[in-house]
Amino acid sequence: MKLEGVLYALSDPVRLHIVRNLASRGELACYAAVEGLDIAKSTQSHHYRILRETGVIAQRKEGVCFISSLRKAELDARFPGLLDAVLRNMKE
């Protein structure tokens, strides 16, 4: 988990939407974390890949769905206060 990767992952409004949903609602199926956004599945996959590869989220497969969870504890341990500051200051 590198700072520049995490900052890149958190720099996009779609990815921030996903992270905010995971932070406030806990583990979610992929379709639930993008609720309210009108984006193609391929675009969703792209954003989830970036979040996963940079270490911001973890995913596991359950049946036909992927369940996403925010790696908040790991992010807070590595970069104290970063995620809270980003979420607190993001525009709705």
mmCIF file with all atom_site columns, C-alpha atoms in Angstrom:
data_model
loop_
_atom_site.group_PDB
_atom_site.id
_atom_site.type_symbol
_atom_site.label_atom_id
_atom_site.label_alt_id
_atom_site.label_comp_id
_atom_site.label_asym_id
_atom_site.label_entity_id
_atom_site.label_seq_id
_atom_site.pdbx_PDB_ins_code
_atom_site.Cartn_x
_atom_site.Cartn_y
_atom_site.Cartn_z
_atom_site.occupancy
_atom_site.B_iso_or_equiv
_atom_site.pdbx_formal_charge
_atom_site.auth_seq_id
_atom_site.auth_comp_id
_atom_site.auth_asym_id
_atom_site.auth_atom_id
_atom_site.pdbx_PDB_model_num
ATOM 1  C CA . MET A 1 1  ? 0.000   0.000   0.000   1.00 0.00 ? 1  MET A CA 1
ATOM 2  C CA . LYS A 1 2  ? 1.667   3.191   -1.203  1.00 0.00 ? 2  LYS A CA 1
ATOM 3  C CA . LEU A 1 3  ? 0.532   6.731   -0.480  1.00 0.00 ? 3  LEU A CA 1
ATOM 4  C CA . GLU A 1 4  ? 0.520   7.809   -4.135  1.00 0.00 ? 4  GLU A CA 1
ATOM 5  C CA . GLY A 1 5  ? -1.662  4.816   -5.076  1.00 0.00 ? 5  GLY A CA 1
ATOM 6  C CA . VAL A 1 6  ? -4.155  5.486   -2.282  1.00 0.00 ? 6  VAL A CA 1
ATOM 7  C CA . LEU A 1 7  ? -4.330  9.180   -3.161  1.00 0.00 ? 7  LEU A CA 1
ATOM 8  C CA . TYR A 1 8  ? -4.872  8.295   -6.824  1.00 0.00 ? 8  TYR A CA 1
ATOM 9  C CA . ALA A 1 9  ? -7.631  5.861   -5.896  1.00 0.00 ? 9  ALA A CA 1
ATOM 10 C CA . LEU A 1 10 ? -9.342  8.478   -3.743  1.00 0.00 ? 10 LEU A CA 1
ATOM 11 C CA . SER A 1 11 ? -9.031  11.216  -6.377  1.00 0.00 ? 11 SER A CA 1
ATOM 12 C CA . ASP A 1 12 ? -11.985 10.101  -8.503  1.00 0.00 ? 12 ASP A CA 1
ATOM 13 C CA . PRO A 1 13 ? -15.623 10.994  -7.640  1.00 0.00 ? 13 PRO A CA 1
ATOM 14 C CA . VAL A 1 14 ? -16.925 7.509   -8.520  1.00 0.00 ? 14 VAL A CA 1
ATOM 15 C CA . ARG A 1 15 ? -14.344 5.803   -6.332  1.00 0.00 ? 15 ARG A CA 1
ATOM 16 C CA . LEU A 1 16 ? -15.025 8.271   -3.525  1.00 0.00 ? 16 LEU A CA 1
ATOM 17 C CA . HIS A 1 17 ? -18.737 7.435   -3.801  1.00 0.00 ? 17 HIS A CA 1
ATOM 18 C CA . ILE A 1 18 ? -17.898 3.737   -3.405  1.00 0.00 ? 18 ILE A CA 1
ATOM 19 C CA . VAL A 1 19 ? -15.548 4.381   -0.464  1.00 0.00 ? 19 VAL A CA 1
ATOM 20 C CA . ARG A 1 20 ? -18.088 6.622   1.282   1.00 0.00 ? 20 ARG A CA 1
ATOM 21 C CA . ASN A 1 21 ? -20.780 3.948   0.941   1.00 0.00 ? 21 ASN A CA 1
ATOM 22 C CA . LEU A 1 22 ? -18.453 1.278   2.300   1.00 0.00 ? 22 LEU A CA 1
ATOM 23 C CA . ALA A 1 23 ? -17.369 3.537   5.168   1.00 0.00 ? 23 ALA A CA 1
ATOM 24 C CA . SER A 1 24 ? -20.925 4.329   6.206   1.00 0.00 ? 24 SER A CA 1
ATOM 25 C CA . ARG A 1 25 ? -22.693 1.049   5.414   1.00 0.00 ? 25 ARG A CA 1
ATOM 26 C CA . GLY A 1 26 ? -20.007 -1.615  5.900   1.00 0.00 ? 26 GLY A CA 1
ATOM 27 C CA . GLU A 1 27 ? -19.549 -4.549  3.539   1.00 0.00 ? 27 GLU A CA 1
ATOM 28 C CA . LEU A 1 28 ? -21.595 -4.268  0.372   1.00 0.00 ? 28 LEU A CA 1
ATOM 29 C CA . ALA A 1 29 ? -22.209 -6.151  -2.822  1.00 0.00 ? 29 ALA A CA 1
ATOM 30 C CA . CYS A 1 30 ? -20.651 -4.312  -5.748  1.00 0.00 ? 30 CYS A CA 1
ATOM 31 C CA . TYR A 1 31 ? -23.999 -3.203  -7.153  1.00 0.00 ? 31 TYR A CA 1
ATOM 32 C CA . ALA A 1 32 ? -25.011 -1.688  -3.788  1.00 0.00 ? 32 ALA A CA 1
ATOM 33 C CA . ALA A 1 33 ? -21.844 0.396   -3.393  1.00 0.00 ? 33 ALA A CA 1
ATOM 34 C CA . VAL A 1 34 ? -22.470 2.178   -6.716  1.00 0.00 ? 34 VAL A CA 1
ATOM 35 C CA . GLU A 1 35 ? -26.144 2.803   -5.974  1.00 0.00 ? 35 GLU A CA 1
ATOM 36 C CA . GLY A 1 36 ? -27.215 6.170   -7.342  1.00 0.00 ? 36 GLY A CA 1
ATOM 37 C CA . LEU A 1 37 ? -24.578 6.252   -10.086 1.00 0.00 ? 37 LEU A CA 1
ATOM 38 C CA . ASP A 1 38 ? -25.428 5.698   -13.715 1.00 0.00 ? 38 ASP A CA 1
ATOM 39 C CA . ILE A 1 39 ? -22.274 3.985   -14.947 1.00 0.00 ? 39 ILE A CA 1
ATOM 40 C CA . ALA A 1 40 ? -21.639 0.928   -17.104 1.00 0.00 ? 40 ALA A CA 1
ATOM 41 C CA . LYS A 1 41 ? -20.575 -2.351  -15.509 1.00 0.00 ? 41 LYS A CA 1
ATOM 42 C CA . SER A 1 42 ? -17.234 -2.172  -17.293 1.00 0.00 ? 42 SER A CA 1
ATOM 43 C CA . THR A 1 43 ? -16.634 1.243   -15.733 1.00 0.00 ? 43 THR A CA 1
ATOM 44 C CA . GLN A 1 44 ? -17.621 -0.115  -12.327 1.00 0.00 ? 44 GLN A CA 1
ATOM 45 C CA . SER A 1 45 ? -15.134 -2.966  -12.766 1.00 0.00 ? 45 SER A CA 1
ATOM 46 C CA . HIS A 1 46 ? -12.396 -0.486  -13.660 1.00 0.00 ? 46 HIS A CA 1
ATOM 47 C CA . HIS A 1 47 ? -12.998 1.560   -10.498 1.00 0.00 ? 47 HIS A CA 1
ATOM 48 C CA . TYR A 1 48 ? -13.197 -1.527  -8.265  1.00 0.00 ? 48 TYR A CA 1
ATOM 49 C CA . ARG A 1 49 ? -9.926  -2.816  -9.756  1.00 0.00 ? 49 ARG A CA 1
ATOM 50 C CA . ILE A 1 50 ? -8.134  0.436   -8.909  1.00 0.00 ? 50 ILE A CA 1
ATOM 51 C CA . LEU A 1 51 ? -9.509  0.446   -5.361  1.00 0.00 ? 51 LEU A CA 1
ATOM 52 C CA . ARG A 1 52 ? -8.545  -3.209  -4.881  1.00 0.00 ? 52 ARG A CA 1
ATOM 53 C CA . GLU A 1 53 ? -5.060  -2.947  -6.414  1.00 0.00 ? 53 GLU A CA 1
ATOM 54 C CA . THR A 1 54 ? -4.148  0.131   -4.369  1.00 0.00 ? 54 THR A CA 1
ATOM 55 C CA . GLY A 1 55 ? -5.273  -1.590  -1.155  1.00 0.00 ? 55 GLY A CA 1
ATOM 56 C CA . VAL A 1 56 ? -8.224  0.647   -0.359  1.00 0.00 ? 56 VAL A CA 1
ATOM 57 C CA . ILE A 1 57 ? -10.764 -2.197  -0.483  1.00 0.00 ? 57 ILE A CA 1
ATOM 58 C CA . ALA A 1 58 ? -10.821 -5.962  -0.209  1.00 0.00 ? 58 ALA A CA 1
ATOM 59 C CA . GLN A 1 59 ? -13.218 -8.152  -2.175  1.00 0.00 ? 59 GLN A CA 1
ATOM 60 C CA . ARG A 1 60 ? -14.464 -11.696 -1.799  1.00 0.00 ? 60 ARG A CA 1
ATOM 61 C CA . LYS A 1 61 ? -16.796 -13.705 -3.966  1.00 0.00 ? 61 LYS A CA 1
ATOM 62 C CA . GLU A 1 62 ? -20.105 -14.939 -2.585  1.00 0.00 ? 62 GLU A CA 1
ATOM 63 C CA . GLY A 1 63 ? -22.100 -16.852 -5.151  1.00 0.00 ? 63 GLY A CA 1
ATOM 64 C CA . VAL A 1 64 ? -22.335 -14.641 -8.218  1.00 0.00 ? 64 VAL A CA 1
ATOM 65 C CA . CYS A 1 65 ? -21.583 -11.404 -6.331  1.00 0.00 ? 65 CYS A CA 1
ATOM 66 C CA . PHE A 1 66 ? -18.399 -9.786  -5.144  1.00 0.00 ? 66 PHE A CA 1
ATOM 67 C CA . ILE A 1 67 ? -18.618 -8.356  -1.645  1.00 0.00 ? 67 ILE A CA 1
ATOM 68 C CA . SER A 1 68 ? -16.463 -5.296  -1.042  1.00 0.00 ? 68 SER A CA 1
ATOM 69 C CA . SER A 1 69 ? -15.151 -4.007  2.262   1.00 0.00 ? 69 SER A CA 1
ATOM 70 C CA . LEU A 1 70 ? -13.117 -0.941  3.100   1.00 0.00 ? 70 LEU A CA 1
ATOM 71 C CA . ARG A 1 71 ? -9.672  -1.707  4.532   1.00 0.00 ? 71 ARG A CA 1
ATOM 72 C CA . LYS A 1 72 ? -10.046 1.125   7.042   1.00 0.00 ? 72 LYS A CA 1
ATOM 73 C CA . ALA A 1 73 ? -7.931  -0.391  9.818   1.00 0.00 ? 73 ALA A CA 1
ATOM 74 C CA . GLU A 1 74 ? -5.010  -0.993  7.453   1.00 0.00 ? 74 GLU A CA 1
ATOM 75 C CA . LEU A 1 75 ? -5.342  2.469   5.907   1.00 0.00 ? 75 LEU A CA 1
ATOM 76 C CA . ASP A 1 76 ? -5.510  4.133   9.333   1.00 0.00 ? 76 ASP A CA 1
ATOM 77 C CA . ALA A 1 77 ? -2.470  2.171   10.548  1.00 0.00 ? 77 ALA A CA 1
ATOM 78 C CA . ARG A 1 78 ? -0.397  3.107   7.496   1.00 0.00 ? 78 ARG A CA 1
ATOM 79 C CA . PHE A 1 79 ? -1.713  6.668   6.940   1.00 0.00 ? 79 PHE A CA 1
ATOM 80 C CA . PRO A 1 80 ? -3.321  7.889   10.196  1.00 0.00 ? 80 PRO A CA 1
ATOM 81 C CA . GLY A 1 81 ? -6.272  10.211  9.649   1.00 0.00 ? 81 GLY A CA 1
ATOM 82 C CA . LEU A 1 82 ? -6.024  10.270  5.840   1.00 0.00 ? 82 LEU A CA 1
ATOM 83 C CA . LEU A 1 83 ? -9.252  8.426   5.056   1.00 0.00 ? 83 LEU A CA 1
ATOM 84 C CA . ASP A 1 84 ? -11.240 10.308  7.690   1.00 0.00 ? 84 ASP A CA 1
ATOM 85 C CA . ALA A 1 85 ? -9.949  13.648  6.373   1.00 0.00 ? 85 ALA A CA 1
ATOM 86 C CA . VAL A 1 86 ? -10.827 12.767  2.767   1.00 0.00 ? 86 VAL A CA 1
ATOM 87 C CA . LEU A 1 87 ? -14.308 11.545  3.674   1.00 0.00 ? 87 LEU A CA 1
ATOM 88 C CA . ARG A 1 88 ? -14.973 14.513  5.952   1.00 0.00 ? 88 ARG A CA 1
ATOM 89 C CA . ASN A 1 89 ? -14.012 17.024  3.259   1.00 0.00 ? 89 ASN A CA 1
ATOM 90 C CA . MET A 1 90 ? -15.595 15.444  0.207   1.00 0.00 ? 90 MET A CA 1
ATOM 91 C CA . LYS A 1 91 ? -18.501 17.110  -1.557  1.00 0.00 ? 91 LYS A CA 1
ATOM 92 C CA . GLU A 1 92 ? -21.834 15.319  -1.454  1.00 0.00 ? 92 GLU A CA 1
#
